[in-house]
Amino acid sequence: MKTYNIALIPGDGIGKGVTGAAWQVLQAAAKRGGFAVDGTSFPWSCAYYLETGAMMPPDGIETLRKFDAIYLGAVGWPAEVPDSVSLHGLLLPIRKGFTQYANIRPHRLLPGVQGPLRSDGFDILCIRENTEGEYSGAGGRVHSGTANEVAIETAIFTRAGVERIMRFGFEQARARRKKLASVTKSNAQKHSMVFWDEVTREIAKDYPDVEVLHYHIDAMAARMVLAPESLDVIVASNLFGDILTDIGAAIQGGLGYAASANINPDRSAPSMFEPVHGSAPDIAHLGVANPIAAIWSGAMMLEHLGERHAAAEVMSAIVSVTAQGIGTIAGKDRTETITRAVLAALS
């Protein structure tokens, strides 16, 4: 029997509960599909940082490298550890260390979920460049603590980086509705974003069957609210993609449905899958976190691993549950209630 070895990083807050919920569903789907998922859990988190002074051990990346995939719950506890420490100490090193340059986030309304917009017939796949751009970490501070203090943050865009994320986006668009929207701010950022536009136009020549539209980030933010049904695949830089996917989560009913995948497309290293709702410290002890985003992320992991039928069954179970009104209102159903309902629908 085929067995997939998965590294589990539950993390902080509600990450622990939703990871447990997703893992139950993944194990049930694997049993139905005639394969197995074997999980190894790692305690890397803000609590781990407070104990050891690091978000993960020095050999953390090499430890994870042997796994078929990584599943992350949520990381962050800002009252104890600054977000800049937790992010740069765990999540970003994994993304960069394993060249997970494509961050994929699906945005559509599940049956029974009430979104804030008049439109409900949208299905958007947002692809965010995940390893460079505005989150490269290049820069520094001088004259710290003085009236002359200076902080510099440099966005790094390489031709190789832009070309590969655009090609990935074009391939996704080709497999969907053949529409791609490239997002920049090239009217104001005349170097990096004009460069992005130029590379996009070059790559587009290899995909004559895909319609390409260019938007500025502010115009795209408005379009996602006013006409989301007009969009198919969106490709954006690290920062712009980060912003747009929060809009995407909002219009699909909230962060409880926000699934994501951090993909290494050439499969030379493991990819990572995570819900993007964060650790939600304010409700971490209540047992009411919605596990649907976590379970959806798990379905994306199964699809990436090649278990497409099992992934489709998990998604069908999610759809069946929300159509019954379970997990559709924040705080109404307990985590375990939603999980049991998904397991029942799966079986």
mmCIF file of C-alpha atoms in Angstrom:
data_model
loop_
_atom_site.group_PDB
_atom_site.id
_atom_site.type_symbol
_atom_site.label_atom_id
_atom_site.label_comp_id
_atom_site.label_asym_id
_atom_site.label_seq_id
_atom_site.Cartn_x
_atom_site.Cartn_y
_atom_site.Cartn_z
ATOM 1 C CA MET A 1 0.000 0.000 0.000
ATOM 2 C CA LYS A 2 1.293 3.444 -0.938
ATOM 3 C CA THR A 3 2.205 5.488 2.145
ATOM 4 C CA TYR A 4 2.834 9.231 2.186
ATOM 5 C CA ASN A 5 4.998 10.626 4.977
ATOM 6 C CA ILE A 6 3.650 13.976 6.136
ATOM 7 C CA ALA A 7 5.341 16.455 8.480
ATOM 8 C CA LEU A 8 2.727 17.998 10.766
ATOM 9 C CA ILE A 9 3.386 21.400 12.334
ATOM 10 C CA PRO A 10 0.213 22.274 14.299
ATOM 11 C CA GLY A 11 1.803 25.492 15.559
ATOM 12 C CA ASP A 12 -0.060 27.902 17.790
ATOM 13 C CA GLY A 13 -3.591 28.653 18.927
ATOM 14 C CA ILE A 14 -6.357 27.173 16.797
ATOM 15 C CA GLY A 15 -3.706 25.614 14.556
ATOM 16 C CA LYS A 16 -3.603 22.640 16.904
ATOM 17 C CA GLY A 17 -7.335 21.997 16.765
ATOM 18 C CA VAL A 18 -7.807 22.445 13.032
ATOM 19 C CA THR A 19 -4.750 20.327 12.260
ATOM 20 C CA GLY A 20 -6.219 17.503 14.312
ATOM 21 C CA ALA A 21 -9.523 17.876 12.479
ATOM 22 C CA ALA A 22 -7.913 17.874 9.036
ATOM 23 C CA TRP A 23 -5.752 14.898 9.924
ATOM 24 C CA GLN A 24 -8.800 12.835 10.877
ATOM 25 C CA VAL A 25 -10.374 13.577 7.511
ATOM 26 C CA LEU A 26 -7.164 12.870 5.590
ATOM 27 C CA GLN A 27 -6.755 9.518 7.307
ATOM 28 C CA ALA A 28 -10.357 8.596 6.509
ATOM 29 C CA ALA A 29 -9.930 9.641 2.869
ATOM 30 C CA ALA A 30 -6.709 7.651 2.612
ATOM 31 C CA LYS A 31 -8.379 4.532 4.008
ATOM 32 C CA ARG A 32 -11.171 4.854 1.457
ATOM 33 C CA GLY A 33 -8.633 5.432 -1.317
ATOM 34 C CA GLY A 34 -6.451 2.450 -0.516
ATOM 35 C CA PHE A 35 -3.374 4.403 0.552
ATOM 36 C CA ALA A 36 -1.997 5.650 3.856
ATOM 37 C CA VAL A 37 -0.820 8.938 5.338
ATOM 38 C CA ASP A 38 1.754 8.704 8.100
ATOM 39 C CA GLY A 39 2.216 11.856 10.144
ATOM 40 C CA THR A 40 5.177 12.997 12.207
ATOM 41 C CA SER A 41 4.363 15.951 14.450
ATOM 42 C CA PHE A 42 6.802 18.753 15.273
ATOM 43 C CA PRO A 43 6.238 21.209 18.179
ATOM 44 C CA TRP A 44 7.711 24.199 16.359
ATOM 45 C CA SER A 45 5.717 27.246 17.392
ATOM 46 C CA CYS A 46 5.861 30.434 19.417
ATOM 47 C CA ALA A 47 5.791 28.307 22.567
ATOM 48 C CA TYR A 48 8.816 26.459 21.210
ATOM 49 C CA TYR A 49 10.502 29.828 20.575
ATOM 50 C CA LEU A 50 9.920 30.931 24.165
ATOM 51 C CA GLU A 51 11.520 27.704 25.381
ATOM 52 C CA THR A 52 14.464 27.533 22.982
ATOM 53 C CA GLY A 53 14.973 30.991 21.453
ATOM 54 C CA ALA A 54 14.214 29.699 17.940
ATOM 55 C CA MET A 55 11.055 28.889 15.988
ATOM 56 C CA MET A 56 12.628 25.637 14.808
ATOM 57 C CA PRO A 57 15.980 23.868 15.313
ATOM 58 C CA PRO A 58 19.001 24.763 13.157
ATOM 59 C CA ASP A 59 18.510 21.529 11.191
ATOM 60 C CA GLY A 60 14.772 22.079 10.774
ATOM 61 C CA ILE A 61 14.832 22.471 7.008
ATOM 62 C CA GLU A 62 16.904 19.340 6.520
ATOM 63 C CA THR A 63 14.616 17.461 8.901
ATOM 64 C CA LEU A 64 11.593 18.373 6.782
ATOM 65 C CA ARG A 65 13.274 17.616 3.474
ATOM 66 C CA LYS A 66 12.698 13.854 3.740
ATOM 67 C CA PHE A 67 8.901 14.191 3.886
ATOM 68 C CA ASP A 68 6.482 13.950 0.970
ATOM 69 C CA ALA A 69 4.631 17.076 2.126
ATOM 70 C CA ILE A 70 4.341 19.474 5.049
ATOM 71 C CA TYR A 71 1.047 20.359 6.723
ATOM 72 C CA LEU A 72 1.030 23.536 8.826
ATOM 73 C CA GLY A 73 -1.783 24.587 11.168
ATOM 74 C CA ALA A 74 -1.086 28.185 12.156
ATOM 75 C CA VAL A 75 1.853 30.082 13.588
ATOM 76 C CA GLY A 76 1.777 33.240 15.678
ATOM 77 C CA TRP A 77 1.143 34.525 19.161
ATOM 78 C CA PRO A 78 1.824 38.267 18.957
ATOM 79 C CA ALA A 79 1.252 38.910 22.665
ATOM 80 C CA GLU A 80 4.310 36.751 23.375
ATOM 81 C CA VAL A 81 6.387 36.730 20.172
ATOM 82 C CA PRO A 82 6.425 39.498 17.520
ATOM 83 C CA ASP A 83 4.923 38.405 14.206
ATOM 84 C CA SER A 84 8.111 39.455 12.441
ATOM 85 C CA VAL A 85 9.985 36.853 14.521
ATOM 86 C CA SER A 86 7.521 33.999 14.056
ATOM 87 C CA LEU A 87 7.102 34.633 10.328
ATOM 88 C CA HIS A 88 10.798 34.961 9.531
ATOM 89 C CA GLY A 89 11.688 32.142 11.889
ATOM 90 C CA LEU A 90 9.498 29.391 10.468
ATOM 91 C CA LEU A 91 7.104 30.021 7.592
ATOM 92 C CA LEU A 92 9.329 32.077 5.288
ATOM 93 C CA PRO A 93 12.416 29.870 5.749
ATOM 94 C CA ILE A 94 10.359 26.817 4.756
ATOM 95 C CA ARG A 95 8.925 28.535 1.678
ATOM 96 C CA LYS A 96 12.326 29.782 0.559
ATOM 97 C CA GLY A 97 14.319 26.747 1.642
ATOM 98 C CA PHE A 98 12.179 24.412 -0.440
ATOM 99 C CA THR A 99 11.651 26.833 -3.350
ATOM 100 C CA GLN A 100 7.892 26.851 -2.796
ATOM 101 C CA TYR A 101 7.573 29.748 -5.181
ATOM 102 C CA ALA A 102 3.884 29.323 -6.023
ATOM 103 C CA ASN A 103 1.356 30.155 -3.343
ATOM 104 C CA ILE A 104 -2.076 29.002 -4.502
ATOM 105 C CA ARG A 105 -5.334 30.133 -2.945
ATOM 106 C CA PRO A 106 -8.782 29.197 -4.285
ATOM 107 C CA HIS A 107 -11.629 31.658 -3.757
ATOM 108 C CA ARG A 108 -15.217 30.533 -4.302
ATOM 109 C CA LEU A 109 -18.360 30.442 -2.216
ATOM 110 C CA LEU A 110 -19.258 27.054 -0.809
ATOM 111 C CA PRO A 111 -22.977 26.115 -0.865
ATOM 112 C CA GLY A 112 -24.771 27.518 2.160
ATOM 113 C CA VAL A 113 -22.111 30.150 2.883
ATOM 114 C CA GLN A 114 -23.303 33.731 2.730
ATOM 115 C CA GLY A 115 -20.724 36.097 1.269
ATOM 116 C CA PRO A 116 -20.793 39.887 1.617
ATOM 117 C CA LEU A 117 -21.283 40.548 -2.110
ATOM 118 C CA ARG A 118 -24.283 40.467 -4.406
ATOM 119 C CA SER A 119 -22.366 38.103 -6.665
ATOM 120 C CA ASP A 120 -21.886 34.472 -5.711
ATOM 121 C CA GLY A 121 -20.928 32.943 -9.064
ATOM 122 C CA PHE A 122 -17.184 33.435 -8.881
ATOM 123 C CA ASP A 123 -14.308 30.953 -8.948
ATOM 124 C CA ILE A 124 -10.927 32.654 -8.627
ATOM 125 C CA LEU A 125 -7.527 31.043 -8.323
ATOM 126 C CA CYS A 126 -5.041 33.534 -6.926
ATOM 127 C CA ILE A 127 -1.369 32.700 -7.472
ATOM 128 C CA ARG A 128 1.113 34.654 -5.405
ATOM 129 C CA GLU A 129 4.860 34.710 -5.992
ATOM 130 C CA ASN A 130 6.108 33.243 -2.751
ATOM 131 C CA THR A 131 9.885 33.535 -2.381
ATOM 132 C CA GLU A 132 11.091 36.989 -3.431
ATOM 133 C CA GLY A 133 9.576 40.370 -4.299
ATOM 134 C CA GLU A 134 8.652 42.605 -1.401
ATOM 135 C CA TYR A 135 9.212 39.851 1.191
ATOM 136 C CA SER A 136 12.800 39.113 0.215
ATOM 137 C CA GLY A 137 14.097 40.421 3.522
ATOM 138 C CA ALA A 138 16.714 42.634 1.876
ATOM 139 C CA GLY A 139 17.394 45.878 3.691
ATOM 140 C CA GLY A 140 18.300 47.118 7.128
ATOM 141 C CA ARG A 141 18.292 49.939 9.647
ATOM 142 C CA VAL A 142 20.999 52.449 10.506
ATOM 143 C CA HIS A 143 21.281 55.085 13.213
ATOM 144 C CA SER A 144 18.819 53.017 15.243
ATOM 145 C CA GLY A 145 17.226 54.804 18.160
ATOM 146 C CA THR A 146 18.242 58.275 16.973
ATOM 147 C CA ALA A 147 16.401 61.092 15.252
ATOM 148 C CA ASN A 148 18.262 60.162 12.062
ATOM 149 C CA GLU A 149 17.167 56.537 12.045
ATOM 150 C CA VAL A 150 16.701 55.089 8.549
ATOM 151 C CA ALA A 151 14.916 51.873 7.559
ATOM 152 C CA ILE A 152 15.283 50.391 4.073
ATOM 153 C CA GLU A 153 13.277 47.485 2.679
ATOM 154 C CA THR A 154 14.308 46.419 -0.817
ATOM 155 C CA ALA A 155 12.020 44.420 -3.099
ATOM 156 C CA ILE A 156 13.940 41.892 -5.183
ATOM 157 C CA PHE A 157 12.547 40.730 -8.534
ATOM 158 C CA THR A 158 14.614 38.348 -10.648
ATOM 159 C CA ARG A 159 13.895 37.393 -14.229
ATOM 160 C CA ALA A 160 13.975 33.726 -13.256
ATOM 161 C CA GLY A 161 11.539 34.362 -10.403
ATOM 162 C CA VAL A 162 9.024 36.324 -12.457
ATOM 163 C CA GLU A 163 9.250 33.973 -15.436
ATOM 164 C CA ARG A 164 8.581 30.845 -13.397
ATOM 165 C CA ILE A 165 5.592 32.228 -11.491
ATOM 166 C CA MET A 166 4.074 33.586 -14.692
ATOM 167 C CA ARG A 167 4.531 30.272 -16.501
ATOM 168 C CA PHE A 168 2.939 28.498 -13.558
ATOM 169 C CA GLY A 169 0.021 30.919 -13.718
ATOM 170 C CA PHE A 170 -0.410 30.477 -17.455
ATOM 171 C CA GLU A 171 -0.463 26.695 -17.056
ATOM 172 C CA GLN A 172 -3.166 26.982 -14.405
ATOM 173 C CA ALA A 173 -5.201 29.328 -16.607
ATOM 174 C CA ARG A 174 -4.830 26.976 -19.570
ATOM 175 C CA ALA A 175 -6.292 24.164 -17.448
ATOM 176 C CA ARG A 176 -9.200 26.348 -16.277
ATOM 177 C CA ARG A 177 -11.080 29.055 -18.233
ATOM 178 C CA LYS A 178 -8.050 30.422 -20.110
ATOM 179 C CA LYS A 179 -8.078 33.891 -18.547
ATOM 180 C CA LEU A 180 -5.128 35.367 -16.669
ATOM 181 C CA ALA A 181 -4.922 38.683 -14.858
ATOM 182 C CA SER A 182 -1.447 39.997 -14.039
ATOM 183 C CA VAL A 183 -1.359 42.493 -11.186
ATOM 184 C CA THR A 184 1.267 45.218 -10.713
ATOM 185 C CA LYS A 185 1.565 48.911 -9.905
ATOM 186 C CA SER A 186 3.722 49.790 -12.873
ATOM 187 C CA ASN A 187 2.432 53.353 -13.159
ATOM 188 C CA ALA A 188 4.119 54.160 -9.830
ATOM 189 C CA GLN A 189 6.850 51.526 -9.502
ATOM 190 C CA LYS A 190 8.688 52.154 -12.727
ATOM 191 C CA HIS A 191 11.467 49.614 -12.251
ATOM 192 C CA SER A 192 10.250 46.402 -10.615
ATOM 193 C CA MET A 193 6.650 46.451 -11.800
ATOM 194 C CA VAL A 194 7.424 47.601 -15.350
ATOM 195 C CA PHE A 195 9.906 44.729 -15.426
ATOM 196 C CA TRP A 196 7.128 42.343 -14.277
ATOM 197 C CA ASP A 197 4.843 43.608 -17.058
ATOM 198 C CA GLU A 198 7.569 43.178 -19.676
ATOM 199 C CA VAL A 199 8.302 39.604 -18.623
ATOM 200 C CA THR A 200 4.594 38.789 -18.573
ATOM 201 C CA ARG A 201 4.162 39.983 -22.152
ATOM 202 C CA GLU A 202 7.124 37.878 -23.252
ATOM 203 C CA ILE A 203 5.771 34.735 -21.566
ATOM 204 C CA ALA A 204 2.280 35.362 -22.944
ATOM 205 C CA LYS A 205 3.585 34.736 -26.473
ATOM 206 C CA ASP A 206 3.960 31.064 -25.539
ATOM 207 C CA TYR A 207 0.301 30.874 -24.462
ATOM 208 C CA PRO A 208 -1.728 32.335 -27.342
ATOM 209 C CA ASP A 209 -4.815 30.440 -26.139
ATOM 210 C CA VAL A 210 -4.883 32.349 -22.835
ATOM 211 C CA GLU A 211 -6.408 35.829 -22.626
ATOM 212 C CA VAL A 212 -4.115 38.148 -20.649
ATOM 213 C CA LEU A 213 -5.241 41.294 -18.876
ATOM 214 C CA HIS A 214 -3.053 43.698 -16.891
ATOM 215 C CA TYR A 215 -4.365 45.433 -13.774
ATOM 216 C CA HIS A 216 -2.943 47.795 -11.206
ATOM 217 C CA ILE A 217 -3.311 46.504 -7.661
ATOM 218 C CA ASP A 218 -5.874 49.148 -6.683
ATOM 219 C CA ALA A 219 -8.016 48.426 -9.723
ATOM 220 C CA MET A 220 -7.836 44.688 -9.071
ATOM 221 C CA ALA A 221 -8.887 45.171 -5.453
ATOM 222 C CA ALA A 222 -11.966 47.011 -6.692
ATOM 223 C CA ARG A 223 -12.706 44.401 -9.371
ATOM 224 C CA MET A 224 -12.586 41.543 -6.861
ATOM 225 C CA VAL A 225 -15.350 43.313 -4.947
ATOM 226 C CA LEU A 226 -17.421 44.679 -7.825
ATOM 227 C CA ALA A 227 -17.056 41.959 -10.483
ATOM 228 C CA PRO A 228 -15.393 38.823 -9.055
ATOM 229 C CA GLU A 229 -17.198 36.629 -11.582
ATOM 230 C CA SER A 230 -15.106 38.237 -14.344
ATOM 231 C CA LEU A 231 -11.877 36.787 -12.938
ATOM 232 C CA ASP A 232 -10.270 33.390 -13.415
ATOM 233 C CA VAL A 233 -6.539 33.179 -12.553
ATOM 234 C CA ILE A 234 -4.791 36.098 -10.854
ATOM 235 C CA VAL A 235 -0.992 36.266 -10.650
ATOM 236 C CA ALA A 236 0.653 38.815 -8.360
ATOM 237 C CA SER A 237 3.833 39.561 -6.465
ATOM 238 C CA ASN A 238 4.412 38.482 -2.890
ATOM 239 C CA LEU A 239 2.968 41.612 -1.260
ATOM 240 C CA PHE A 240 0.168 42.246 -3.749
ATOM 241 C CA GLY A 241 -0.827 38.595 -3.699
ATOM 242 C CA ASP A 242 -0.910 38.656 0.084
ATOM 243 C CA ILE A 243 -3.321 41.587 0.050
ATOM 244 C CA LEU A 244 -5.558 40.282 -2.721
ATOM 245 C CA THR A 245 -5.954 36.857 -1.138
ATOM 246 C CA ASP A 246 -7.321 38.437 2.033
ATOM 247 C CA ILE A 247 -9.910 40.162 -0.140
ATOM 248 C CA GLY A 248 -10.560 36.778 -1.728
ATOM 249 C CA ALA A 249 -11.079 35.201 1.688
ATOM 250 C CA ALA A 250 -13.478 37.970 2.660
ATOM 251 C CA ILE A 251 -15.671 37.611 -0.414
ATOM 252 C CA GLN A 252 -15.808 33.827 -0.027
ATOM 253 C CA GLY A 253 -17.276 34.178 3.454
ATOM 254 C CA GLY A 254 -14.288 34.646 5.712
ATOM 255 C CA LEU A 255 -10.938 33.237 6.728
ATOM 256 C CA GLY A 256 -12.574 30.021 7.912
ATOM 257 C CA TYR A 257 -12.692 28.960 4.251
ATOM 258 C CA ALA A 258 -9.262 30.253 3.205
ATOM 259 C CA ALA A 259 -7.167 27.284 2.097
ATOM 260 C CA SER A 260 -3.716 27.505 0.567
ATOM 261 C CA ALA A 261 -0.832 25.566 -0.903
ATOM 262 C CA ASN A 262 2.844 26.539 -1.054
ATOM 263 C CA ILE A 263 4.028 24.591 -4.072
ATOM 264 C CA ASN A 264 7.435 23.518 -5.298
ATOM 265 C CA PRO A 265 6.323 22.858 -8.894
ATOM 266 C CA ASP A 266 9.314 20.766 -9.952
ATOM 267 C CA ARG A 267 8.878 18.563 -6.840
ATOM 268 C CA SER A 268 12.558 18.736 -5.948
ATOM 269 C CA ALA A 269 11.492 19.411 -2.342
ATOM 270 C CA PRO A 270 8.292 19.012 -0.302
ATOM 271 C CA SER A 271 5.421 21.444 -0.700
ATOM 272 C CA MET A 272 3.520 22.887 2.275
ATOM 273 C CA PHE A 273 -0.221 23.196 2.837
ATOM 274 C CA GLU A 274 -1.939 25.441 5.355
ATOM 275 C CA PRO A 275 -5.141 27.288 6.170
ATOM 276 C CA VAL A 276 -4.385 30.994 6.275
ATOM 277 C CA HIS A 277 -6.714 32.102 9.057
ATOM 278 C CA GLY A 278 -3.878 32.492 11.540
ATOM 279 C CA SER A 279 -3.720 31.268 15.112
ATOM 280 C CA ALA A 280 -6.652 33.359 16.435
ATOM 281 C CA PRO A 281 -5.481 33.547 20.065
ATOM 282 C CA ASP A 282 -8.802 35.083 21.150
ATOM 283 C CA ILE A 283 -10.754 31.887 20.385
ATOM 284 C CA ALA A 284 -7.981 29.315 20.756
ATOM 285 C CA HIS A 285 -9.463 27.931 23.982
ATOM 286 C CA LEU A 286 -13.106 27.851 22.870
ATOM 287 C CA GLY A 287 -13.135 24.906 20.458
ATOM 288 C CA VAL A 288 -15.152 26.807 17.859
ATOM 289 C CA ALA A 289 -12.543 27.339 15.130
ATOM 290 C CA ASN A 290 -13.880 26.430 11.705
ATOM 291 C CA PRO A 291 -11.750 23.532 10.361
ATOM 292 C CA ILE A 292 -13.035 23.780 6.781
ATOM 293 C CA ALA A 293 -10.065 25.816 5.513
ATOM 294 C CA ALA A 294 -7.737 23.288 7.139
ATOM 295 C CA ILE A 295 -9.580 20.337 5.597
ATOM 296 C CA TRP A 296 -9.679 22.082 2.203
ATOM 297 C CA SER A 297 -5.908 22.624 2.439
ATOM 298 C CA GLY A 298 -5.597 18.920 3.151
ATOM 299 C CA ALA A 299 -7.558 18.156 -0.012
ATOM 300 C CA MET A 300 -5.114 20.350 -1.939
ATOM 301 C CA MET A 301 -2.291 18.295 -0.451
ATOM 302 C CA LEU A 302 -3.877 15.032 -1.560
ATOM 303 C CA GLU A 303 -4.288 16.409 -5.081
ATOM 304 C CA HIS A 304 -0.644 17.489 -5.172
ATOM 305 C CA LEU A 305 0.417 14.030 -4.039
ATOM 306 C CA GLY A 306 -1.462 12.530 -6.987
ATOM 307 C CA GLU A 307 -4.486 11.256 -5.042
ATOM 308 C CA ARG A 308 -6.979 13.266 -7.069
ATOM 309 C CA HIS A 309 -9.963 11.001 -6.437
ATOM 310 C CA ALA A 310 -9.491 11.184 -2.672
ATOM 311 C CA ALA A 311 -9.062 14.965 -2.891
ATOM 312 C CA ALA A 312 -12.308 15.242 -4.850
ATOM 313 C CA GLU A 313 -14.106 13.111 -2.258
ATOM 314 C CA VAL A 314 -12.933 15.380 0.554
ATOM 315 C CA MET A 315 -14.119 18.459 -1.332
ATOM 316 C CA SER A 316 -17.478 16.803 -2.032
ATOM 317 C CA ALA A 317 -17.819 16.080 1.684
ATOM 318 C CA ILE A 318 -17.084 19.723 2.543
ATOM 319 C CA VAL A 319 -19.668 20.913 0.003
ATOM 320 C CA SER A 320 -22.255 18.487 1.387
ATOM 321 C CA VAL A 321 -21.695 19.722 4.933
ATOM 322 C CA THR A 322 -21.920 23.442 4.181
ATOM 323 C CA ALA A 323 -25.012 22.827 2.027
ATOM 324 C CA GLN A 324 -26.643 21.526 5.218
ATOM 325 C CA GLY A 325 -25.761 24.782 6.987
ATOM 326 C CA ILE A 326 -23.003 23.235 9.080
ATOM 327 C CA GLY A 327 -19.889 25.359 9.430
ATOM 328 C CA THR A 328 -21.431 28.305 7.616
ATOM 329 C CA ILE A 329 -21.771 30.783 10.488
ATOM 330 C CA ALA A 330 -18.725 31.758 12.514
ATOM 331 C CA GLY A 331 -18.850 30.367 16.036
ATOM 332 C CA LYS A 332 -22.159 28.519 15.617
ATOM 333 C CA ASP A 333 -20.745 25.014 15.336
ATOM 334 C CA ARG A 334 -17.911 23.542 17.338
ATOM 335 C CA THR A 335 -14.775 22.330 15.591
ATOM 336 C CA GLU A 336 -15.556 18.725 16.487
ATOM 337 C CA THR A 337 -19.142 19.044 15.209
ATOM 338 C CA ILE A 338 -18.005 20.221 11.779
ATOM 339 C CA THR A 339 -15.299 17.562 11.670
ATOM 340 C CA ARG A 340 -17.739 14.768 12.496
ATOM 341 C CA ALA A 341 -20.107 16.033 9.808
ATOM 342 C CA VAL A 342 -17.331 16.007 7.162
ATOM 343 C CA LEU A 343 -16.308 12.488 8.217
ATOM 344 C CA ALA A 344 -19.920 11.310 7.977
ATOM 345 C CA ALA A 345 -20.322 12.858 4.521
ATOM 346 C CA LEU A 346 -17.061 11.267 3.426
ATOM 347 C CA SER A 347 -18.211 7.813 4.455
#
